[in-house]
PDB file of C-alpha atoms and ligand atoms in Angstrom:
ATOM      1  CA  MET A   1      10.585 -19.429  36.091  1.00  0.00           C
ATOM      2  CA  GLN A   2      10.217 -16.253  38.014  1.00  0.00           C
ATOM      3  CA  SER A   3       8.496 -17.187  41.262  1.00  0.00           C
ATOM      4  CA  ASP A   4       8.917 -13.924  43.072  1.00  0.00           C
ATOM      5  CA  ILE A   5       7.096 -10.766  42.251  1.00  0.00           C
ATOM      6  CA  VAL A   6       9.332  -7.807  41.415  1.00  0.00           C
ATOM      7  CA  THR A   7       7.764  -4.330  41.327  1.00  0.00           C
ATOM      8  CA  ARG A   8       9.270  -0.948  40.853  1.00  0.00           C
ATOM      9  CA  CYS A   9       8.582   2.733  41.298  1.00  0.00           C
ATOM     10  CA  ALA A  10      10.213   4.807  38.614  1.00  0.00           C
ATOM     11  CA  PRO A  11       9.783   8.486  39.248  1.00  0.00           C
ATOM     12  CA  SER A  12      11.336  11.301  37.219  1.00  0.00           C
ATOM     13  CA  PRO A  13      13.118  13.904  39.238  1.00  0.00           C
ATOM     14  CA  THR A  14      11.484  16.941  37.608  1.00  0.00           C
ATOM     15  CA  GLY A  15      10.091  18.425  40.843  1.00  0.00           C
ATOM     16  CA  TYR A  16       9.258  17.613  44.389  1.00  0.00           C
ATOM     17  CA  LEU A  17       6.991  14.678  45.061  1.00  0.00           C
ATOM     18  CA  HIS A  18       3.319  15.057  46.083  1.00  0.00           C
ATOM     19  CA  ALA A  19       0.742  12.745  47.473  1.00  0.00           C
ATOM     20  CA  GLY A  20       0.019  11.162  44.100  1.00  0.00           C
ATOM     21  CA  HIS A  21       3.617   9.986  43.958  1.00  0.00           C
ATOM     22  CA  ALA A  22       3.378   8.596  47.458  1.00  0.00           C
ATOM     23  CA  TYR A  23       0.248   6.699  46.390  1.00  0.00           C
ATOM     24  CA  ALA A  24       1.921   5.125  43.300  1.00  0.00           C
ATOM     25  CA  ALA A  25       5.042   4.175  45.244  1.00  0.00           C
ATOM     26  CA  GLY A  26       3.011   2.837  48.080  1.00  0.00           C
ATOM     27  CA  ILE A  27       1.040   0.523  45.806  1.00  0.00           C
ATOM     28  CA  ALA A  28       4.260  -0.883  44.152  1.00  0.00           C
ATOM     29  CA  PHE A  29       5.890  -1.331  47.598  1.00  0.00           C
ATOM     30  CA  LEU A  30       2.876  -3.090  49.132  1.00  0.00           C
ATOM     31  CA  ARG A  31       2.436  -5.427  46.175  1.00  0.00           C
ATOM     32  CA  ALA A  32       5.943  -6.619  46.496  1.00  0.00           C
ATOM     33  CA  ARG A  33       5.984  -6.713  50.257  1.00  0.00           C
ATOM     34  CA  GLN A  34       2.637  -8.573  50.587  1.00  0.00           C
ATOM     35  CA  ALA A  35       3.843 -11.245  48.288  1.00  0.00           C
ATOM     36  CA  GLY A  36       7.306 -11.597  49.791  1.00  0.00           C
ATOM     37  CA  GLY A  37       8.794 -10.124  46.603  1.00  0.00           C
ATOM     38  CA  ARG A  38      11.225  -7.399  45.750  1.00  0.00           C
ATOM     39  CA  PHE A  39      10.634  -3.689  45.325  1.00  0.00           C
ATOM     40  CA  LEU A  40      13.014  -1.607  43.309  1.00  0.00           C
ATOM     41  CA  LEU A  41      13.384   2.220  42.931  1.00  0.00           C
ATOM     42  CA  ARG A  42      14.545   3.561  39.660  1.00  0.00           C
ATOM     43  CA  ILE A  43      15.263   7.181  38.944  1.00  0.00           C
ATOM     44  CA  GLU A  44      14.112   8.020  35.469  1.00  0.00           C
ATOM     45  CA  ASP A  45      16.290  11.040  34.774  1.00  0.00           C
ATOM     46  CA  ILE A  46      16.883  10.786  31.014  1.00  0.00           C
ATOM     47  CA  ASP A  47      15.338  14.155  30.347  1.00  0.00           C
ATOM     48  CA  ILE A  48      18.389  16.155  31.175  1.00  0.00           C
ATOM     49  CA  THR A  49      16.620  19.369  30.313  1.00  0.00           C
ATOM     50  CA  ARG A  50      14.098  18.969  33.198  1.00  0.00           C
ATOM     51  CA  CYS A  51      15.556  16.592  35.739  1.00  0.00           C
ATOM     52  CA  ARG A  52      17.724  17.921  38.623  1.00  0.00           C
ATOM     53  CA  PRO A  53      19.940  16.145  41.130  1.00  0.00           C
ATOM     54  CA  GLU A  54      18.240  17.888  44.056  1.00  0.00           C
ATOM     55  CA  PHE A  55      14.950  16.446  43.048  1.00  0.00           C
ATOM     56  CA  ALA A  56      16.407  12.965  42.833  1.00  0.00           C
ATOM     57  CA  ALA A  57      17.886  13.384  46.282  1.00  0.00           C
ATOM     58  CA  ALA A  58      14.522  14.569  47.582  1.00  0.00           C
ATOM     59  CA  ILE A  59      12.807  11.435  46.183  1.00  0.00           C
ATOM     60  CA  LEU A  60      15.099   9.127  48.236  1.00  0.00           C
ATOM     61  CA  GLU A  61      14.531  11.308  51.294  1.00  0.00           C
ATOM     62  CA  ASP A  62      10.773  11.576  50.954  1.00  0.00           C
ATOM     63  CA  PHE A  63      10.317   7.830  50.274  1.00  0.00           C
ATOM     64  CA  ALA A  64      12.533   6.876  53.239  1.00  0.00           C
ATOM     65  CA  TRP A  65      10.518   9.263  55.426  1.00  0.00           C
ATOM     66  CA  LEU A  66       7.351   7.469  54.251  1.00  0.00           C
ATOM     67  CA  GLY A  67       8.760   4.116  55.448  1.00  0.00           C
ATOM     68  CA  LEU A  68       9.596   2.708  52.025  1.00  0.00           C
ATOM     69  CA  SER A  69      12.795   0.698  51.557  1.00  0.00           C
ATOM     70  CA  TRP A  70      14.242  -0.584  48.309  1.00  0.00           C
ATOM     71  CA  GLU A  71      17.083  -2.634  46.964  1.00  0.00           C
ATOM     72  CA  GLN A  72      20.458  -1.025  46.308  1.00  0.00           C
ATOM     73  CA  PRO A  73      21.864   0.188  44.055  1.00  0.00           C
ATOM     74  CA  VAL A  74      19.190   2.445  42.688  1.00  0.00           C
ATOM     75  CA  ARG A  75      19.294   2.469  38.912  1.00  0.00           C
ATOM     76  CA  ARG A  76      19.679   5.983  37.494  1.00  0.00           C
ATOM     77  CA  GLN A  77      18.912   6.080  33.843  1.00  0.00           C
ATOM     78  CA  SER A  78      21.234   8.997  33.138  1.00  0.00           C
ATOM     79  CA  GLN A  79      24.159   6.706  33.875  1.00  0.00           C
ATOM     80  CA  HIS A  80      23.114   4.237  31.221  1.00  0.00           C
ATOM     81  CA  PHE A  81      22.829   6.230  27.949  1.00  0.00           C
ATOM     82  CA  ALA A  82      25.139   3.824  26.183  1.00  0.00           C
ATOM     83  CA  GLU A  83      22.722   0.956  26.818  1.00  0.00           C
ATOM     84  CA  TYR A  84      19.816   2.878  25.365  1.00  0.00           C
ATOM     85  CA  ALA A  85      21.967   3.974  22.423  1.00  0.00           C
ATOM     86  CA  ALA A  86      22.624   0.297  21.676  1.00  0.00           C
ATOM     87  CA  ALA A  87      18.889  -0.462  21.731  1.00  0.00           C
ATOM     88  CA  LEU A  88      18.266   2.473  19.376  1.00  0.00           C
ATOM     89  CA  ASP A  89      20.990   1.216  17.132  1.00  0.00           C
ATOM     90  CA  SER A  90      19.419  -2.153  16.944  1.00  0.00           C
ATOM     91  CA  LEU A  91      16.162  -0.533  15.707  1.00  0.00           C
ATOM     92  CA  ARG A  92      18.076   1.619  13.256  1.00  0.00           C
ATOM     93  CA  GLN A  93      19.853  -1.436  11.819  1.00  0.00           C
ATOM     94  CA  ARG A  94      16.541  -3.106  11.284  1.00  0.00           C
ATOM     95  CA  GLY A  95      15.296   0.014   9.357  1.00  0.00           C
ATOM     96  CA  LEU A  96      12.716   0.854  12.004  1.00  0.00           C
ATOM     97  CA  LEU A  97      13.931   4.334  12.874  1.00  0.00           C
ATOM     98  CA  TYR A  98      14.089   7.408  10.672  1.00  0.00           C
ATOM     99  CA  PRO A  99      15.354  10.926  11.222  1.00  0.00           C
ATOM    100  CA  CYS A 100      12.659  13.587  11.392  1.00  0.00           C
ATOM    101  CA  PHE A 101      13.725  17.208  10.747  1.00  0.00           C
ATOM    102  CA  CYS A 102      10.339  18.757  11.373  1.00  0.00           C
ATOM    103  CA  THR A 103      10.073  21.481  13.896  1.00  0.00           C
ATOM    104  CA  ARG A 104       7.065  21.638  16.248  1.00  0.00           C
ATOM    105  CA  LYS A 105       5.707  24.483  14.234  1.00  0.00           C
ATOM    106  CA  GLN A 106       5.956  22.669  10.966  1.00  0.00           C
ATOM    107  CA  ILE A 107       4.188  19.675  12.430  1.00  0.00           C
ATOM    108  CA  GLN A 108       1.398  21.814  13.714  1.00  0.00           C
ATOM    109  CA  ALA A 109       0.992  23.499  10.364  1.00  0.00           C
ATOM    110  CA  GLU A 110       0.756  20.140   8.599  1.00  0.00           C
ATOM    111  CA  ILE A 111      -1.807  18.872  10.997  1.00  0.00           C
ATOM    112  CA  ALA A 112      -3.863  22.043  10.678  1.00  0.00           C
ATOM    113  CA  ALA A 113      -3.600  21.842   6.884  1.00  0.00           C
ATOM    114  CA  ALA A 114      -4.923  18.315   6.945  1.00  0.00           C
ATOM    115  CA  GLY A 115      -7.968  19.612   8.754  1.00  0.00           C
ATOM    116  CA  HIS A 116      -7.235  17.986  12.044  1.00  0.00           C
ATOM    117  CA  ALA A 117      -6.715  19.202  15.533  1.00  0.00           C
ATOM    118  CA  PRO A 118      -7.489  22.873  15.342  1.00  0.00           C
ATOM    119  CA  HIS A 119      -5.875  23.355  18.678  1.00  0.00           C
ATOM    120  CA  GLY A 120      -2.576  22.059  17.484  1.00  0.00           C
ATOM    121  CA  PHE A 121      -0.462  19.083  18.069  1.00  0.00           C
ATOM    122  CA  GLU A 122      -1.908  17.520  21.224  1.00  0.00           C
ATOM    123  CA  GLY A 123      -4.324  14.711  20.396  1.00  0.00           C
ATOM    124  CA  ALA A 124      -3.195  14.490  16.729  1.00  0.00           C
ATOM    125  CA  VAL A 125      -0.295  12.301  15.729  1.00  0.00           C
ATOM    126  CA  TYR A 126       2.691  13.160  13.644  1.00  0.00           C
ATOM    127  CA  PRO A 127       1.647  12.935   9.981  1.00  0.00           C
ATOM    128  CA  GLY A 128       4.781  11.015   8.918  1.00  0.00           C
ATOM    129  CA  THR A 129       6.260  13.802   6.785  1.00  0.00           C
ATOM    130  CA  CYS A 130       9.902  12.721   7.067  1.00  0.00           C
ATOM    131  CA  ARG A 131       9.156   8.996   6.805  1.00  0.00           C
ATOM    132  CA  HIS A 132       9.209   9.410   3.018  1.00  0.00           C
ATOM    133  CA  LEU A 133      12.540  11.117   2.634  1.00  0.00           C
ATOM    134  CA  GLY A 134      15.116   9.299   0.549  1.00  0.00           C
ATOM    135  CA  ALA A 135      18.387   7.986   1.983  1.00  0.00           C
ATOM    136  CA  THR A 136      20.453  10.663   0.130  1.00  0.00           C
ATOM    137  CA  GLU A 137      18.374  13.662   1.453  1.00  0.00           C
ATOM    138  CA  ARG A 138      18.541  12.252   4.960  1.00  0.00           C
ATOM    139  CA  ALA A 139      22.309  11.873   4.765  1.00  0.00           C
ATOM    140  CA  GLU A 140      22.768  15.358   3.276  1.00  0.00           C
ATOM    141  CA  ARG A 141      20.624  17.096   5.876  1.00  0.00           C
ATOM    142  CA  ILE A 142      22.311  15.245   8.743  1.00  0.00           C
ATOM    143  CA  ALA A 143      25.696  16.065   7.312  1.00  0.00           C
ATOM    144  CA  ALA A 144      24.672  19.755   7.048  1.00  0.00           C
ATOM    145  CA  GLY A 145      24.069  19.784  10.754  1.00  0.00           C
ATOM    146  CA  GLU A 146      20.272  20.028  10.706  1.00  0.00           C
ATOM    147  CA  ALA A 147      18.677  19.071  13.971  1.00  0.00           C
ATOM    148  CA  TYR A 148      16.596  15.892  13.931  1.00  0.00           C
ATOM    149  CA  ALA A 149      14.721  13.457  16.131  1.00  0.00           C
ATOM    150  CA  LEU A 150      14.666   9.735  15.641  1.00  0.00           C
ATOM    151  CA  ARG A 151      11.130   8.384  15.169  1.00  0.00           C
ATOM    152  CA  LEU A 152       9.934   4.798  15.261  1.00  0.00           C
ATOM    153  CA  ASP A 153       8.233   3.812  12.043  1.00  0.00           C
ATOM    154  CA  ILE A 154       5.218   2.267  13.734  1.00  0.00           C
ATOM    155  CA  ALA A 155       3.803   0.477  10.718  1.00  0.00           C
ATOM    156  CA  ALA A 156       7.223  -1.064   9.799  1.00  0.00           C
ATOM    157  CA  ALA A 157       7.713  -2.028  13.474  1.00  0.00           C
ATOM    158  CA  CYS A 158       4.304  -3.752  13.568  1.00  0.00           C
ATOM    159  CA  ARG A 159       5.207  -5.654  10.400  1.00  0.00           C
ATOM    160  CA  HIS A 160       8.616  -6.552  11.831  1.00  0.00           C
ATOM    161  CA  THR A 161       7.423  -8.386  14.898  1.00  0.00           C
ATOM    162  CA  GLY A 162       5.886 -11.746  14.068  1.00  0.00           C
ATOM    163  CA  ASN A 163       3.996 -12.652  17.199  1.00  0.00           C
ATOM    164  CA  TRP A 164       0.575 -11.094  16.560  1.00  0.00           C
ATOM    165  CA  PRO A 165      -1.624 -10.696  18.367  1.00  0.00           C
ATOM    166  CA  LEU A 166       0.574  -9.156  21.045  1.00  0.00           C
ATOM    167  CA  ARG A 167      -1.090  -9.595  24.330  1.00  0.00           C
ATOM    168  CA  TRP A 168      -0.742  -8.262  27.898  1.00  0.00           C
ATOM    169  CA  HIS A 169      -2.563  -8.666  31.060  1.00  0.00           C
ATOM    170  CA  ASP A 170      -3.839  -5.845  33.221  1.00  0.00           C
ATOM    171  CA  GLU A 171      -5.046  -6.773  36.652  1.00  0.00           C
ATOM    172  CA  GLU A 172      -7.946  -4.364  36.573  1.00  0.00           C
ATOM    173  CA  ALA A 173      -8.897  -4.370  32.887  1.00  0.00           C
ATOM    174  CA  GLY A 174      -8.066  -8.041  32.110  1.00  0.00           C
ATOM    175  CA  ALA A 175      -6.604  -9.487  28.937  1.00  0.00           C
ATOM    176  CA  GLN A 176      -5.522  -6.871  26.322  1.00  0.00           C
ATOM    177  CA  SER A 177      -4.385  -7.163  22.738  1.00  0.00           C
ATOM    178  CA  VAL A 178      -2.309  -4.581  20.970  1.00  0.00           C
ATOM    179  CA  MET A 179      -4.028  -3.171  17.936  1.00  0.00           C
ATOM    180  CA  PRO A 180      -1.791  -1.828  15.268  1.00  0.00           C
ATOM    181  CA  GLU A 181      -4.380   0.612  13.928  1.00  0.00           C
ATOM    182  CA  LEU A 182      -4.823   2.014  17.391  1.00  0.00           C
ATOM    183  CA  LEU A 183      -1.077   2.403  17.811  1.00  0.00           C
ATOM    184  CA  ALA A 184      -0.833   4.181  14.513  1.00  0.00           C
ATOM    185  CA  GLN A 185      -3.798   6.451  15.384  1.00  0.00           C
ATOM    186  CA  GLY A 186      -2.989   6.987  19.054  1.00  0.00           C
ATOM    187  CA  PHE A 187       0.775   7.375  18.902  1.00  0.00           C
ATOM    188  CA  GLY A 188       1.892   7.505  15.326  1.00  0.00           C
ATOM    189  CA  ASP A 189       5.667   7.426  14.729  1.00  0.00           C
ATOM    190  CA  VAL A 190       6.772   8.252  18.280  1.00  0.00           C
ATOM    191  CA  VAL A 191      10.053  10.041  18.946  1.00  0.00           C
ATOM    192  CA  LEU A 192      12.512   7.673  20.568  1.00  0.00           C
ATOM    193  CA  ALA A 193      15.448  10.100  20.747  1.00  0.00           C
ATOM    194  CA  ARG A 194      16.214  13.774  20.130  1.00  0.00           C
ATOM    195  CA  LYS A 195      19.225  15.912  20.262  1.00  0.00           C
ATOM    196  CA  GLU A 196      18.825  17.124  23.787  1.00  0.00           C
ATOM    197  CA  ILE A 197      17.238  13.947  25.080  1.00  0.00           C
ATOM    198  CA  PRO A 198      19.173  10.997  23.581  1.00  0.00           C
ATOM    199  CA  ALA A 199      16.590   8.366  24.535  1.00  0.00           C
ATOM    200  CA  SER A 200      12.915   8.471  25.237  1.00  0.00           C
ATOM    201  CA  TYR A 201      10.850   7.454  28.209  1.00  0.00           C
ATOM    202  CA  HIS A 202       9.126   4.677  26.139  1.00  0.00           C
ATOM    203  CA  LEU A 203      12.324   3.014  25.156  1.00  0.00           C
ATOM    204  CA  CYS A 204      14.122   3.322  28.496  1.00  0.00           C
ATOM    205  CA  VAL A 205      11.210   2.192  30.642  1.00  0.00           C
ATOM    206  CA  CYS A 206      10.808  -0.976  28.573  1.00  0.00           C
ATOM    207  CA  HIS A 207      14.525  -1.594  28.476  1.00  0.00           C
ATOM    208  CA  ASP A 208      14.879  -1.256  32.224  1.00  0.00           C
ATOM    209  CA  ASP A 209      11.767  -3.136  33.180  1.00  0.00           C
ATOM    210  CA  ALA A 210      13.221  -6.083  31.178  1.00  0.00           C
ATOM    211  CA  LEU A 211      16.736  -5.689  32.480  1.00  0.00           C
ATOM    212  CA  GLN A 212      15.737  -5.495  36.077  1.00  0.00           C
ATOM    213  CA  GLY A 213      13.270  -8.507  35.742  1.00  0.00           C
ATOM    214  CA  ILE A 214      10.197  -6.498  36.722  1.00  0.00           C
ATOM    215  CA  THR A 215       7.250  -8.935  36.814  1.00  0.00           C
ATOM    216  CA  LEU A 216       4.472  -6.520  37.764  1.00  0.00           C
ATOM    217  CA  VAL A 217       4.410  -2.898  36.604  1.00  0.00           C
ATOM    218  CA  THR A 218       2.072  -0.768  38.801  1.00  0.00           C
ATOM    219  CA  ARG A 219       1.416   2.710  37.547  1.00  0.00           C
ATOM    220  CA  GLY A 220      -1.299   5.271  36.978  1.00  0.00           C
ATOM    221  CA  ASN A 221      -3.958   4.606  34.451  1.00  0.00           C
ATOM    222  CA  ASP A 222      -2.949   7.690  32.491  1.00  0.00           C
ATOM    223  CA  LEU A 223      -0.271   5.278  31.052  1.00  0.00           C
ATOM    224  CA  PHE A 224      -2.713   2.625  30.039  1.00  0.00           C
ATOM    225  CA  GLY A 225      -2.546   3.509  26.382  1.00  0.00           C
ATOM    226  CA  ALA A 226       1.286   3.651  26.456  1.00  0.00           C
ATOM    227  CA  THR A 227       1.307  -0.012  27.444  1.00  0.00           C
ATOM    228  CA  HIS A 228       0.219  -0.886  23.943  1.00  0.00           C
ATOM    229  CA  LEU A 229       3.258   0.807  22.648  1.00  0.00           C
ATOM    230  CA  HIS A 230       5.434  -0.759  25.274  1.00  0.00           C
ATOM    231  CA  ARG A 231       4.248  -4.196  24.277  1.00  0.00           C
ATOM    232  CA  LEU A 232       5.347  -3.545  20.746  1.00  0.00           C
ATOM    233  CA  LEU A 233       8.769  -2.391  21.946  1.00  0.00           C
ATOM    234  CA  GLN A 234       9.042  -5.424  24.115  1.00  0.00           C
ATOM    235  CA  ALA A 235       8.220  -7.668  21.123  1.00  0.00           C
ATOM    236  CA  LEU A 236      10.774  -5.921  18.970  1.00  0.00           C
ATOM    237  CA  PHE A 237      13.540  -6.689  21.510  1.00  0.00           C
ATOM    238  CA  ASP A 238      12.233 -10.057  22.677  1.00  0.00           C
ATOM    239  CA  TRP A 239      11.799  -8.639  26.210  1.00  0.00           C
ATOM    240  CA  PRO A 240       9.346 -10.407  28.405  1.00  0.00           C
ATOM    241  CA  ALA A 241       5.957  -8.789  29.017  1.00  0.00           C
ATOM    242  CA  PRO A 242       5.416  -8.039  32.710  1.00  0.00           C
ATOM    243  CA  ALA A 243       1.971  -8.031  34.151  1.00  0.00           C
ATOM    244  CA  TYR A 244       0.401  -4.580  34.672  1.00  0.00           C
ATOM    245  CA  ALA A 245      -1.756  -3.046  37.243  1.00  0.00           C
ATOM    246  CA  HIS A 246      -2.842   0.448  36.159  1.00  0.00           C
ATOM    247  CA  HIS A 247      -4.290   2.153  39.156  1.00  0.00           C
ATOM    248  CA  ARG A 248      -6.519   5.144  39.497  1.00  0.00           C
ATOM    249  CA  LEU A 249      -4.955   8.576  39.807  1.00  0.00           C
ATOM    250  CA  LEU A 250      -5.549  10.620  42.958  1.00  0.00           C
ATOM    251  CA  LEU A 251      -7.799  13.583  42.215  1.00  0.00           C
ATOM    252  CA  THR A 252      -8.582  16.750  44.135  1.00  0.00           C
ATOM    253  CA  ASP A 253     -12.014  17.353  45.496  1.00  0.00           C
ATOM    254  CA  SER A 254     -12.970  19.108  42.345  1.00  0.00           C
ATOM    255  CA  GLY A 255     -11.869  16.147  40.248  1.00  0.00           C
ATOM    256  CA  GLU A 256      -8.588  17.594  38.958  1.00  0.00           C
ATOM    257  CA  ARG A 257      -5.476  15.459  38.677  1.00  0.00           C
ATOM    258  CA  LEU A 258      -2.912  16.355  41.282  1.00  0.00           C
ATOM    259  CA  ALA A 259      -0.122  18.446  39.905  1.00  0.00           C
ATOM    260  CA  LYS A 260       2.611  20.021  41.985  1.00  0.00           C
ATOM    261  CA  ARG A 261       2.480  23.377  40.120  1.00  0.00           C
ATOM    262  CA  ARG A 262      -1.230  23.712  40.370  1.00  0.00           C
ATOM    263  CA  ASN A 263      -2.891  22.134  43.363  1.00  0.00           C
ATOM    264  CA  ALA A 264      -0.820  19.599  45.230  1.00  0.00           C
ATOM    265  CA  PRO A 265       1.552  20.550  48.046  1.00  0.00           C
ATOM    266  CA  ALA A 266       4.892  18.873  48.048  1.00  0.00           C
ATOM    267  CA  LEU A 267       5.362  15.947  50.537  1.00  0.00           C
ATOM    268  CA  ARG A 268       8.209  17.947  52.139  1.00  0.00           C
ATOM    269  CA  ASP A 269       6.000  20.911  52.682  1.00  0.00           C
ATOM    270  CA  LEU A 270       3.403  18.642  54.307  1.00  0.00           C
ATOM    271  CA  ARG A 271       6.132  17.170  56.459  1.00  0.00           C
ATOM    272  CA  ALA A 272       7.306  20.715  57.385  1.00  0.00           C
ATOM    273  CA  ALA A 273       3.660  21.530  58.365  1.00  0.00           C
ATOM    274  CA  GLY A 274       3.689  18.646  60.871  1.00  0.00           C
ATOM    275  CA  ILE A 275       1.872  15.883  58.881  1.00  0.00           C
ATOM    276  CA  THR A 276       3.234  12.446  59.760  1.00  0.00           C
ATOM    277  CA  PRO A 277       3.958   9.633  57.270  1.00  0.00           C
ATOM    278  CA  ALA A 278       0.992   7.767  58.747  1.00  0.00           C
ATOM    279  CA  GLY A 279      -1.134  10.856  57.980  1.00  0.00           C
ATOM    280  CA  ILE A 280       0.017  10.849  54.355  1.00  0.00           C
ATOM    281  CA  TRP A 281      -0.817   7.105  53.977  1.00  0.00           C
ATOM    282  CA  GLN A 282      -4.250   7.731  55.478  1.00  0.00           C
ATOM    283  CA  GLN A 283      -4.795  10.636  53.212  1.00  0.00           C
ATOM    284  CA  VAL A 284      -4.095   8.552  50.050  1.00  0.00           C
ATOM    285  CA  GLY A 285      -6.177   5.585  51.316  1.00  0.00           C
ATOM    286  CA  LEU A 286      -3.399   3.112  52.081  1.00  0.00           C
ATOM    287  CA  ASP A 287      -3.048   1.426  55.474  1.00  0.00           C
ATOM    288  CA  PRO A 288      -0.092   2.973  57.365  1.00  0.00           C
ATOM    289  CA  GLY A 289       0.489  -0.456  58.940  1.00  0.00           C
ATOM    290  CA  GLY A 290       1.801  -1.700  55.601  1.00  0.00           C
ATOM    291  CA  PHE A 291       4.690   0.792  55.998  1.00  0.00           C
ATOM    292  CA  GLY A 292       5.442   0.121  59.627  1.00  0.00           C
ATOM    293  CA  PHE A 293       3.343   2.945  61.171  1.00  0.00           C
TER     294      PHE A 293
HETATM  295  N1  LIG B 301       9.126   7.963  34.911  1.00  0.00           N
HETATM  296  C1  LIG B 301       7.728   7.656  34.569  1.00  0.00           C
HETATM  297  C2  LIG B 301       6.855   8.689  35.364  1.00  0.00           C
HETATM  298  O1  LIG B 301       7.283   9.231  36.312  1.00  0.00           O
HETATM  299  C3  LIG B 301       7.391   6.246  35.026  1.00  0.00           C
HETATM  300  C4  LIG B 301       6.068   5.754  34.531  1.00  0.00           C
HETATM  301  C5  LIG B 301       6.019   4.250  34.648  1.00  0.00           C
HETATM  302  O2  LIG B 301       5.878   3.788  35.821  1.00  0.00           O
HETATM  303  O3  LIG B 301       6.155   3.545  33.613  1.00  0.00           O
HETATM  304  O4  LIG B 301       5.710   8.914  34.922  1.00  0.00           O
END
């Protein structure tokens, strides 16, 4: 039995961190610290088209400046592609993945033709076009060098796992059950790998939370819906379900979500402007004392 709480912060090094990241990391750190548990930092750098080593280095520097400390070694997802490939392979062998050759444009056109989502793709799920291709056509198109993504057949995946209802617990929202219809409507057949990004966030985050024995996932409530999908993935691999605490997102005075490119100064710029770590913690509403200030 796991007696100690293990939390993690799992930023993606796609830019410099802002106060929203400090808030999320601070919550994960305090939850572990206050319970005498362990706090891990994981660098989620699988998206090799957007992640940069200098941003990863800046994460370590900014977090150390804020008074956070974490266990070594830091897991960097980009060093573990073989593990994610093995997980993908297991899904493929069970017939739960299929290659999708559609371009973004084709998907948008299909969705528009079906009368949904006039503004395009966001908010409407993939209509499943390539799910119905035969084995021969798939093999021929792959052999011909056509680019493809691997999608999870959500309906098949739901049928494959026997333990319905799948449940999880959120500290704020209480007991939750995964609803297959909502997964199908909210996510559809999600992409788990594509040519330039060999494994997706959804797969890697569940893989690593299980591997690292995370018992409590703290993260922003923008990912609340994703937890339904994550529970399904956990069930497919027999990975344990951690507890979740989805927290509010920090907003600007006008109610916008903080985003580096739009409205949120980077922590390092705040530091250069003379703001102290204690000042950052106060600004995000966490007690600086929890971080040694
Ligand atoms: N890499 C993800 C992010 O930065 C982690 C989200 C999570 O905590 O699951 O949004």
